[in-house]
Coordinates of C-alpha atoms and ligand atoms in Angstrom, one line a residue:
X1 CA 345.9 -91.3 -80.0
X2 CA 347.5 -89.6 -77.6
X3 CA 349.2 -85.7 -77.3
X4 CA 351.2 -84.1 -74.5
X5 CA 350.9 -80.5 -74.0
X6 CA 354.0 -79.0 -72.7
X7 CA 354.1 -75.8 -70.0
X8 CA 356.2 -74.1 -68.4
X9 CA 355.7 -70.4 -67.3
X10 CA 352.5 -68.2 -66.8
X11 CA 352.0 -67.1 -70.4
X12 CA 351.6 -70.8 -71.2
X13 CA 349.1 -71.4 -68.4
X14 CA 346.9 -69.0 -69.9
X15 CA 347.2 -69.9 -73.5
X16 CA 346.4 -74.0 -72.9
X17 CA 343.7 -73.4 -71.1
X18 CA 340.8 -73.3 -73.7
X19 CA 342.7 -75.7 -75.6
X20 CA 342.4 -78.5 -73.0
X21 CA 338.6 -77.5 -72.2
X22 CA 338.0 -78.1 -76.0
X23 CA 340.2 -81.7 -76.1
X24 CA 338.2 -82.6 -73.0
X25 CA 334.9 -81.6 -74.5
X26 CA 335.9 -83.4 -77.6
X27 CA 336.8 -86.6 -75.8
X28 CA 341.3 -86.2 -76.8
X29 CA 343.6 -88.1 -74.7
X30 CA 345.9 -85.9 -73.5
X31 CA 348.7 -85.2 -71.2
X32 CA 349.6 -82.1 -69.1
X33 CA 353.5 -81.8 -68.7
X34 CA 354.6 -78.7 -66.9
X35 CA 358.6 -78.1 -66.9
X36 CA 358.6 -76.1 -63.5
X37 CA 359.9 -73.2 -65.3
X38 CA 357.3 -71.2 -62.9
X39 CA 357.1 -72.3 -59.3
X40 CA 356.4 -69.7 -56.6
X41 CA 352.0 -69.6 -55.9
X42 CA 351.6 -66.3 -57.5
X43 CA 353.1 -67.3 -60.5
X44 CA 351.9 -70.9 -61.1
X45 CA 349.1 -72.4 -58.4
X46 CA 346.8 -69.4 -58.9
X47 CA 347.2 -70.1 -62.8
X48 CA 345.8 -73.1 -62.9
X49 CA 343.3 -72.2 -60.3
X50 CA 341.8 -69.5 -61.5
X51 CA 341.5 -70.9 -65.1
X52 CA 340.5 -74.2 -64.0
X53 CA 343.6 -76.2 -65.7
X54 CA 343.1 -79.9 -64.5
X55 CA 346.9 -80.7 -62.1
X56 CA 349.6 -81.4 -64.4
X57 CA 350.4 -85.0 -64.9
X58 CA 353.7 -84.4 -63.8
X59 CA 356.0 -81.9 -63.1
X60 CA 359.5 -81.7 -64.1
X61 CA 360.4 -79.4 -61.5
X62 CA 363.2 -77.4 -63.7
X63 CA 363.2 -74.0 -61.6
X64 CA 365.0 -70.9 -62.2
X65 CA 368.5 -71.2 -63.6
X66 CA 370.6 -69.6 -66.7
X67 CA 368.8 -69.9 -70.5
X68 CA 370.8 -73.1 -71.3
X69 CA 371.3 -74.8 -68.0
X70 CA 367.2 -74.2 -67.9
X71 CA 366.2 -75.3 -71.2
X72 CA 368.6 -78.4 -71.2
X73 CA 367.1 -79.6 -67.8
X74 CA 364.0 -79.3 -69.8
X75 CA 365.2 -81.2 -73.0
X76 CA 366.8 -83.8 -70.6
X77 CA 363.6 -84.3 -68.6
X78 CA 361.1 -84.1 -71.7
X79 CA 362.4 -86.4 -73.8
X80 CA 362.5 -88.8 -71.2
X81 CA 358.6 -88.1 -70.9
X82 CA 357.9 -88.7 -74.2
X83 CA 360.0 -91.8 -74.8
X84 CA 358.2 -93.3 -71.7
X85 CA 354.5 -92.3 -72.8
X86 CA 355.2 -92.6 -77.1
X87 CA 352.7 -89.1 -77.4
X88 CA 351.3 -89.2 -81.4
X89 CA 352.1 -85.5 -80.8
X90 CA 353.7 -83.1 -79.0
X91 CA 351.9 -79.6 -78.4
X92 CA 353.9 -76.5 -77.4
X93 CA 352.5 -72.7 -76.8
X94 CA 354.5 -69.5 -77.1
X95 CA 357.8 -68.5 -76.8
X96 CA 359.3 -69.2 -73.6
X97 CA 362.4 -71.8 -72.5
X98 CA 360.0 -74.7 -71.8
X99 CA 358.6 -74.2 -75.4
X100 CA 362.0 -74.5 -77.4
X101 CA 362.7 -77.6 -75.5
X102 CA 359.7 -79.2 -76.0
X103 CA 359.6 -79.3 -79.8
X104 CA 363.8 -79.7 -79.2
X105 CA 363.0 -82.9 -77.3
X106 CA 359.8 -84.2 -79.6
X107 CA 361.5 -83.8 -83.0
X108 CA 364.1 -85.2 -82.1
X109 CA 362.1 -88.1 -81.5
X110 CA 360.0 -88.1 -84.7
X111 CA 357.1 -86.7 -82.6
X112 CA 355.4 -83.9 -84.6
X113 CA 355.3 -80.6 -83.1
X114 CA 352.3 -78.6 -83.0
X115 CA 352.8 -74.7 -81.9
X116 CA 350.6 -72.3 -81.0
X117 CA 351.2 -68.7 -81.6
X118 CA 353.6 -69.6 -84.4
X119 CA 355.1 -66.8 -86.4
X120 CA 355.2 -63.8 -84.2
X121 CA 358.5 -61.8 -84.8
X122 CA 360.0 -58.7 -83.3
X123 CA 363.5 -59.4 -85.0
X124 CA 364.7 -58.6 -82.7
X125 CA 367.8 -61.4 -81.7
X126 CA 369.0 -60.3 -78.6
X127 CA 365.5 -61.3 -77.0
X128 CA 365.7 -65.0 -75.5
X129 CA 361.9 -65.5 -77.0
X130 CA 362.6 -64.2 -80.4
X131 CA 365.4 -67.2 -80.7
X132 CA 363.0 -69.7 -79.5
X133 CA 360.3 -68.6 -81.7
X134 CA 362.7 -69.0 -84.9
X135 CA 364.1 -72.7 -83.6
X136 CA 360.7 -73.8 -82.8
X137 CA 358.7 -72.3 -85.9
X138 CA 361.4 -74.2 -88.0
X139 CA 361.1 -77.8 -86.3
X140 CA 357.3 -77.5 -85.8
X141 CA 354.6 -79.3 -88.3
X142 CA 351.2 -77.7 -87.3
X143 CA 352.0 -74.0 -87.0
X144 CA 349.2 -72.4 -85.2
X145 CA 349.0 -68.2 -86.5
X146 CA 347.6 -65.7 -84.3
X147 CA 347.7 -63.2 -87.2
X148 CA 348.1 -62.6 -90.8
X149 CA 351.2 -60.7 -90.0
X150 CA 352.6 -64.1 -88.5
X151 CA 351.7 -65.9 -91.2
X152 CA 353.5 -63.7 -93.9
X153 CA 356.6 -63.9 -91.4
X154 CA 356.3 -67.5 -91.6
X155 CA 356.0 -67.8 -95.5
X156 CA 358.7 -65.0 -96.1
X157 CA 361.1 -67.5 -93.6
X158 CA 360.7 -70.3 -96.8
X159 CA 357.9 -72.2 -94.2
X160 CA 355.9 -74.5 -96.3
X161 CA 352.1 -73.3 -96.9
X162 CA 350.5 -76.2 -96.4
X163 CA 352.0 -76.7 -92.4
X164 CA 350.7 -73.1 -91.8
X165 CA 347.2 -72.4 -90.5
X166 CA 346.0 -68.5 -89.6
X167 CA 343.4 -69.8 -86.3
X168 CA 343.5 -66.5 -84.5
X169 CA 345.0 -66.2 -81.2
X170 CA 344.2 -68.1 -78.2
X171 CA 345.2 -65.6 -75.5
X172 CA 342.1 -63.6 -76.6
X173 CA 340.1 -67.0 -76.3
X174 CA 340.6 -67.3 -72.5
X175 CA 340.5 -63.7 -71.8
X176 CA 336.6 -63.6 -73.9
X177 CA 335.6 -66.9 -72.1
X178 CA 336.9 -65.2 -68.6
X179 CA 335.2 -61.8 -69.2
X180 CA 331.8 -62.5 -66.5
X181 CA 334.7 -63.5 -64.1
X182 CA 336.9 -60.3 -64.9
X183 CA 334.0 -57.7 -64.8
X184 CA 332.6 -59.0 -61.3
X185 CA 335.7 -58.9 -59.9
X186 CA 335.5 -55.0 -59.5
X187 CA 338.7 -53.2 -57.7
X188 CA 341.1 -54.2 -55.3
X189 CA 339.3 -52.9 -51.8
X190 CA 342.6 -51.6 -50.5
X191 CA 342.9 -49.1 -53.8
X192 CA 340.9 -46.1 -53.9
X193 CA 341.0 -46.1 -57.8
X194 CA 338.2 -44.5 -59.8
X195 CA 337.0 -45.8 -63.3
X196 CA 339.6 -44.6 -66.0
X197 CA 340.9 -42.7 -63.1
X198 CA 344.8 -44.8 -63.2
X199 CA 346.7 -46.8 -65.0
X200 CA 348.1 -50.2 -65.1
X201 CA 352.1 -51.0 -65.5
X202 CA 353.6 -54.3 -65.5
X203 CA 357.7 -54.8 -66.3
X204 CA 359.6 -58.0 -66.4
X205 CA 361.8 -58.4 -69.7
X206 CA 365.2 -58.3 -68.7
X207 CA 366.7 -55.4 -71.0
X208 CA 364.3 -53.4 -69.1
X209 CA 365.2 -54.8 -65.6
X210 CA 368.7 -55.6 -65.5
X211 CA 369.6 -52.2 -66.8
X212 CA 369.8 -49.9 -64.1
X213 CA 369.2 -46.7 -66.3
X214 CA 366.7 -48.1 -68.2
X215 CA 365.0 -49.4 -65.1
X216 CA 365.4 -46.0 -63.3
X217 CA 364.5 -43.9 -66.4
X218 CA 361.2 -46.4 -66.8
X219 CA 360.5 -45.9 -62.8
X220 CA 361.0 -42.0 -62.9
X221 CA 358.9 -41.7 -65.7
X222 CA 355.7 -43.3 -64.1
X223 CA 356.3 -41.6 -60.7
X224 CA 355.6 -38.7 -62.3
X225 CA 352.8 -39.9 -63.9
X226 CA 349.3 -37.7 -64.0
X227 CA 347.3 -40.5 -63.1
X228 CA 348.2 -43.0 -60.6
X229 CA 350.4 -45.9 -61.6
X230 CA 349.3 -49.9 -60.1
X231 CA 352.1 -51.5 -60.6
X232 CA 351.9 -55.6 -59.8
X233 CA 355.7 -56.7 -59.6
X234 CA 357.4 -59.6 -61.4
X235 CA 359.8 -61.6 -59.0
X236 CA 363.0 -60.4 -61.5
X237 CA 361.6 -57.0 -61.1
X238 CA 361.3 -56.9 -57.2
X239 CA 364.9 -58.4 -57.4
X240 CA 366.4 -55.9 -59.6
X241 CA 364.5 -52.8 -57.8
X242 CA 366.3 -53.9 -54.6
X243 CA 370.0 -54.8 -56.4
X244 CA 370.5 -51.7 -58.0
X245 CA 369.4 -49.9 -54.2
X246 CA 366.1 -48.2 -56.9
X247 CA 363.7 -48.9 -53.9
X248 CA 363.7 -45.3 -53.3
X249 CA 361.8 -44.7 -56.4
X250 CA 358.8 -46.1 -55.9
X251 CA 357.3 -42.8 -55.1
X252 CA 354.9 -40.1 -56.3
X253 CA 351.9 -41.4 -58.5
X254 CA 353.7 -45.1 -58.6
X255 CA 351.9 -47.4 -56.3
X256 CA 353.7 -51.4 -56.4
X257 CA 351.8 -54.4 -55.3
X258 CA 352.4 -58.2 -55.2
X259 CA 352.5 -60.4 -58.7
X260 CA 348.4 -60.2 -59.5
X261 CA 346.6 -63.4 -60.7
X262 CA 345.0 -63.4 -64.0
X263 CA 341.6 -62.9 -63.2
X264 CA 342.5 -59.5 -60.7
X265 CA 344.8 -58.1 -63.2
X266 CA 342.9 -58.0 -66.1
X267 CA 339.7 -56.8 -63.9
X268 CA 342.4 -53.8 -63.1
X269 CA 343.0 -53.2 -66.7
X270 CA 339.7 -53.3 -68.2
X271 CA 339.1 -50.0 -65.7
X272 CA 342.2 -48.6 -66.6
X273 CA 342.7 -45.9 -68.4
X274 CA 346.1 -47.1 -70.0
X275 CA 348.3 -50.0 -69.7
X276 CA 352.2 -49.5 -69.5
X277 CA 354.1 -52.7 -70.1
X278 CA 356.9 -54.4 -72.0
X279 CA 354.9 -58.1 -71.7
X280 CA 353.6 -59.5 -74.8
X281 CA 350.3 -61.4 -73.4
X282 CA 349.4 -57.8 -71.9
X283 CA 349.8 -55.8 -75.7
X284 CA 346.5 -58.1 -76.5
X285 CA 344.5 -58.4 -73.4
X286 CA 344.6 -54.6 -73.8
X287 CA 343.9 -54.7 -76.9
X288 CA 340.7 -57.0 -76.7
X289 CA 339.1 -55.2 -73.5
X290 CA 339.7 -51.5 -75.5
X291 CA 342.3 -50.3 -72.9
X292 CA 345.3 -48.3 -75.0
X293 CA 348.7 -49.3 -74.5
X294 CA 351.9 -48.4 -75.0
X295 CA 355.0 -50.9 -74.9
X296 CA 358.1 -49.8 -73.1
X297 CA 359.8 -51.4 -76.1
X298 CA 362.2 -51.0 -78.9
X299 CA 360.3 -53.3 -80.8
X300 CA 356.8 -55.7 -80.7
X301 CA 356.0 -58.8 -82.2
X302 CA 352.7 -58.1 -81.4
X303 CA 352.4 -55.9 -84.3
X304 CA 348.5 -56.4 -85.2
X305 CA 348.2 -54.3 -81.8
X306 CA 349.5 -51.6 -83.4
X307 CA 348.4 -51.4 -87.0
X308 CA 344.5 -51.7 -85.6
X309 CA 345.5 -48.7 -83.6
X310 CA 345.5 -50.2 -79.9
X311 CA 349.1 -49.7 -79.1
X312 CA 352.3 -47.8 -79.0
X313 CA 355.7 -48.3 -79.1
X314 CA 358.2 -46.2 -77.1
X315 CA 361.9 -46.6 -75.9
X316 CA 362.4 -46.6 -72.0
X317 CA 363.5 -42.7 -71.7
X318 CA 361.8 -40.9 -69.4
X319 CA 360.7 -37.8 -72.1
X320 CA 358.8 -39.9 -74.4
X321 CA 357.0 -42.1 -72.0
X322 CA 355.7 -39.3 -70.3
X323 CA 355.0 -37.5 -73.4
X324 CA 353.0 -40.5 -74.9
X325 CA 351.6 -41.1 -71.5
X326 CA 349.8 -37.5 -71.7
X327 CA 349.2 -38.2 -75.3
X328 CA 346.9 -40.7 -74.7
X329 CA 345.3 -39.8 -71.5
X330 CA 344.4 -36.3 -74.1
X331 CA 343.6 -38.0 -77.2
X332 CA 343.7 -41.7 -77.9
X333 CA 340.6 -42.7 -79.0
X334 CA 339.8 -46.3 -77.5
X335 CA 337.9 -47.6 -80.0
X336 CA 339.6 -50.0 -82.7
X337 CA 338.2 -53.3 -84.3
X338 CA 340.1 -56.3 -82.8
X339 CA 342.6 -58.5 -85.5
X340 CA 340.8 -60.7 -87.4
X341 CA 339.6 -64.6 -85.5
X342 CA 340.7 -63.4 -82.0
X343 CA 337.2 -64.8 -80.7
X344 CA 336.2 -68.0 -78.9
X345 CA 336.4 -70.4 -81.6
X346 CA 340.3 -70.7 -81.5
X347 CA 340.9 -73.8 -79.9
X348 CA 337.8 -75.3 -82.0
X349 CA 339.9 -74.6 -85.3
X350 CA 343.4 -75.9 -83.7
X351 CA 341.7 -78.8 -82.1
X352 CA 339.8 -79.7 -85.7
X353 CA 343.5 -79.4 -87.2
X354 CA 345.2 -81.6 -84.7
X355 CA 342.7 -84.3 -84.8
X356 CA 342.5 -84.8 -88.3
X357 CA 346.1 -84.9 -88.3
X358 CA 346.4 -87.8 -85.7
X359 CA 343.8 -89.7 -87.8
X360 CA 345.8 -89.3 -90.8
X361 CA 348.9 -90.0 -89.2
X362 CA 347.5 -93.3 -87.6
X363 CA 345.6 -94.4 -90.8
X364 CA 349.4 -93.5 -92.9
X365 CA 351.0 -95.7 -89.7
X366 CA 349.1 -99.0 -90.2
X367 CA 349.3 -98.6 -94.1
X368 CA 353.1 -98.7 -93.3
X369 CA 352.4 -101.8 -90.9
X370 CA 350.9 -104.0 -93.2
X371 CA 352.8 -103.1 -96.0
X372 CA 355.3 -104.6 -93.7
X373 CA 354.0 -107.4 -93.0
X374 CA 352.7 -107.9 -96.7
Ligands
LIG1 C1 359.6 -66.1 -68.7 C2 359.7 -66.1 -70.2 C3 359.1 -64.8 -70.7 C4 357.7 -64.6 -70.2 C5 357.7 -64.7 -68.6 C6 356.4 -64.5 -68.0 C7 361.7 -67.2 -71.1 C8 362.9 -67.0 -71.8 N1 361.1 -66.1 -70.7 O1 360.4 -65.0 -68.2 O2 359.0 -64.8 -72.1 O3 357.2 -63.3 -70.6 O4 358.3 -65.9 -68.3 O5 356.5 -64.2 -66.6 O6 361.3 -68.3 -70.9 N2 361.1 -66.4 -60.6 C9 360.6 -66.6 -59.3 N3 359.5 -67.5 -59.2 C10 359.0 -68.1 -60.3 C11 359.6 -67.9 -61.6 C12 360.6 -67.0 -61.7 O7 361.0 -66.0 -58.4 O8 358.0 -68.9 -60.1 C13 362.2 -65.4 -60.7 C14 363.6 -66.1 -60.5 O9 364.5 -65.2 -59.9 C15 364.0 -66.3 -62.0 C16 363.4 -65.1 -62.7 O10 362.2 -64.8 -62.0 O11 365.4 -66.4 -62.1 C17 363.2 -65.2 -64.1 O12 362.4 -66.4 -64.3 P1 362.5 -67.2 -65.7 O13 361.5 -68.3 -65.8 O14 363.9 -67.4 -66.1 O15 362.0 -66.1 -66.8 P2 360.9 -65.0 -66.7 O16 361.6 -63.7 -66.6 O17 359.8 -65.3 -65.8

């Protein structure tokens, strides 16, 4: 019995991680595809460093390109894979290109498709993830829920029940297993940054980035932030800060440094006072280490972040991010009880699911063979 896990970009690093410590520990054969979506060190190397992901088996080496030119590579390449190693199952995490076309290339192939973090949903169409988490939700077989929220978005989509399993969600896995790791880390030594004393702003989604007054409204907004502002910067961001000539902004309380690796920016957050952000992965770390947030967003899928009271929405307009950004600095309380099942024992339950699975699937395989042959 064999499964291929597919990945592709840095959310997906961190969200396989426990699950291939818990398919070694429980003696799964398994195969490590990564697409190449994410190449450059910062991105990718430190990943898998810092986390401890075993080398991929291969990598497809798909780069940077447009959404389709990107995701067919990927198709094109992964089915390939898969018709050359026969996986009993095809695993894929989140909501990024590489995850659409691997359960594209495995169902096709009368693979079955597991996927974890199933049923998130900002409804948002115009957001490249929110189109692959629709296509792969309705070609997957094992959907893996973070949330009650993404179950009943599942079941209200006509999903079947029984395919449907609410495991809790696997990002908070690796950030609980990586806490001793995260606490000792302690501040950059270049930053003079007290406890509580800044905040933390990450920006990458393109409807943010590629807008020039969105981007400069965003960038005005935290320069004349209160506190100090550590922003780590994207490679899209760096590159859109220098296209639309914004460098210039990056003044006042807004300090920029290099794309952090996991372990350093979630040591920075869980000192922060705040986190400002329109990444998904971030809404929950935040959420877990008792950090508020607020989303530079018209819209979450994350949305047990903010009915437990972690998290806040706000559009990217200079007024209401400052407003909301002294809001909570004056009186968000950080105290809130974390969703339901985001603990350690993630992985156990998807790795329980998937196994039982396989065996059923190989026992309902050799009934079919010797049938057959009867
Ligand atoms: C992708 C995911 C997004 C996720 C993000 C995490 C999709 C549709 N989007 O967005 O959901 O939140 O990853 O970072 O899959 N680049 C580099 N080096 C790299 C990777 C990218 O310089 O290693 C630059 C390139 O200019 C590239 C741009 O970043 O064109 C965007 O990369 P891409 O993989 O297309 O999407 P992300 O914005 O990273």
């Amino acid at each position: 019995m064999s499964i291929s896990c597919v990945v592709g970009a840095r959310p997906n690093f961190i969200k396989i991680a426990p699950l291939i410590t818990e398919m070694q520990r429980r003696g799964l054969e398994f195969r490590l595809i990564h697409t190449g979506q994410h190449y450059d060190s910062v991105m990718n190397d430190v990943f898998f460093d810092q986390l401890e992901i075993p080398l991929p088996d291969i990598n497809l080496a798909i780069g940077s390109a447009s959404h389709g030119q990107q995701t067919g590579e990927a198709l094109i390449k992964l089915e390939q894979d898969f018709v050359d190693h026969k996986p009993d199952m095809v695993v894929v995490v989140g909501d990024v290109n590489s995850t659409l076309a691997g359960a594209l290339a495995a169902t096709k192939l009368n693979i079955p498709v597991a996927h974890i973090e199933a049923g998130y949903r900002s409804f948002d169409r115009t957001m490249p993830e929110e189109i692959n988490r629709v296509i792969v939700d309705h070609i997957s077989d094992y959907l893996f829920a973070p949330t009650n929220d993404a179950v009943e978005n599942l079941q209200a989509e006509g999903i079947s029940a029984d395919k449907i399993f609410h495991v809790g969600n696997i990002m908070a896995e690796t950030l609980l297993r990586n806490m001793e790791k995260i606490s000792k880390r302690g501040k950059p030594q270049d930053m003079d940054l007290r406890p509580q004393g800044y905040a933390v702003a990450t920006l990458h989604r393109p409807e943010n980035t590629d807008n020039i007054e969105r981007l400069s409204s965003i960038l005005s907004a935290f320069s004349k932030s209160p506190l100090p502002i550590i922003m780590p910067l994207h490679p899209r961001t760096k590159q859109a800060i220098n296209e639309h000539g914004l460098g210039h902004m990056l003044n006042g309380r807004l300090r920029i440094t290099e794309a952090m690796p996991y372990i350093d920016i979630l040591s920075l957050v869980q000192n922060a006072r705040l986190v400002l952000t329109d990444s998904g992965g971030l809404q929950e770390e935040a959420c877990v280490l008792q950090v508020p947030c607020i989303t530079i967003r018209d819209n979450t899928e994350r949305m047990a972040t903010i009915s437990v009271g972690a998290n806040r929405l706000v559009p990217a307009d200079q007024d209401k991010i400052l407003e909301t950004l002294l809001d909570v600095i004056e009186h968000h309380s950080t105290k809130w009880k974390t969703p339901e099942l985001w603990d350690v024992c993630v992985s156990q339950r998807i790795v329980d699911i998937i196994r039982d699975a396989l065996l059923r699937n190989a026992r309902k395989n050799q009934e079919v063979a010797f049938n057959g042959v009867a």
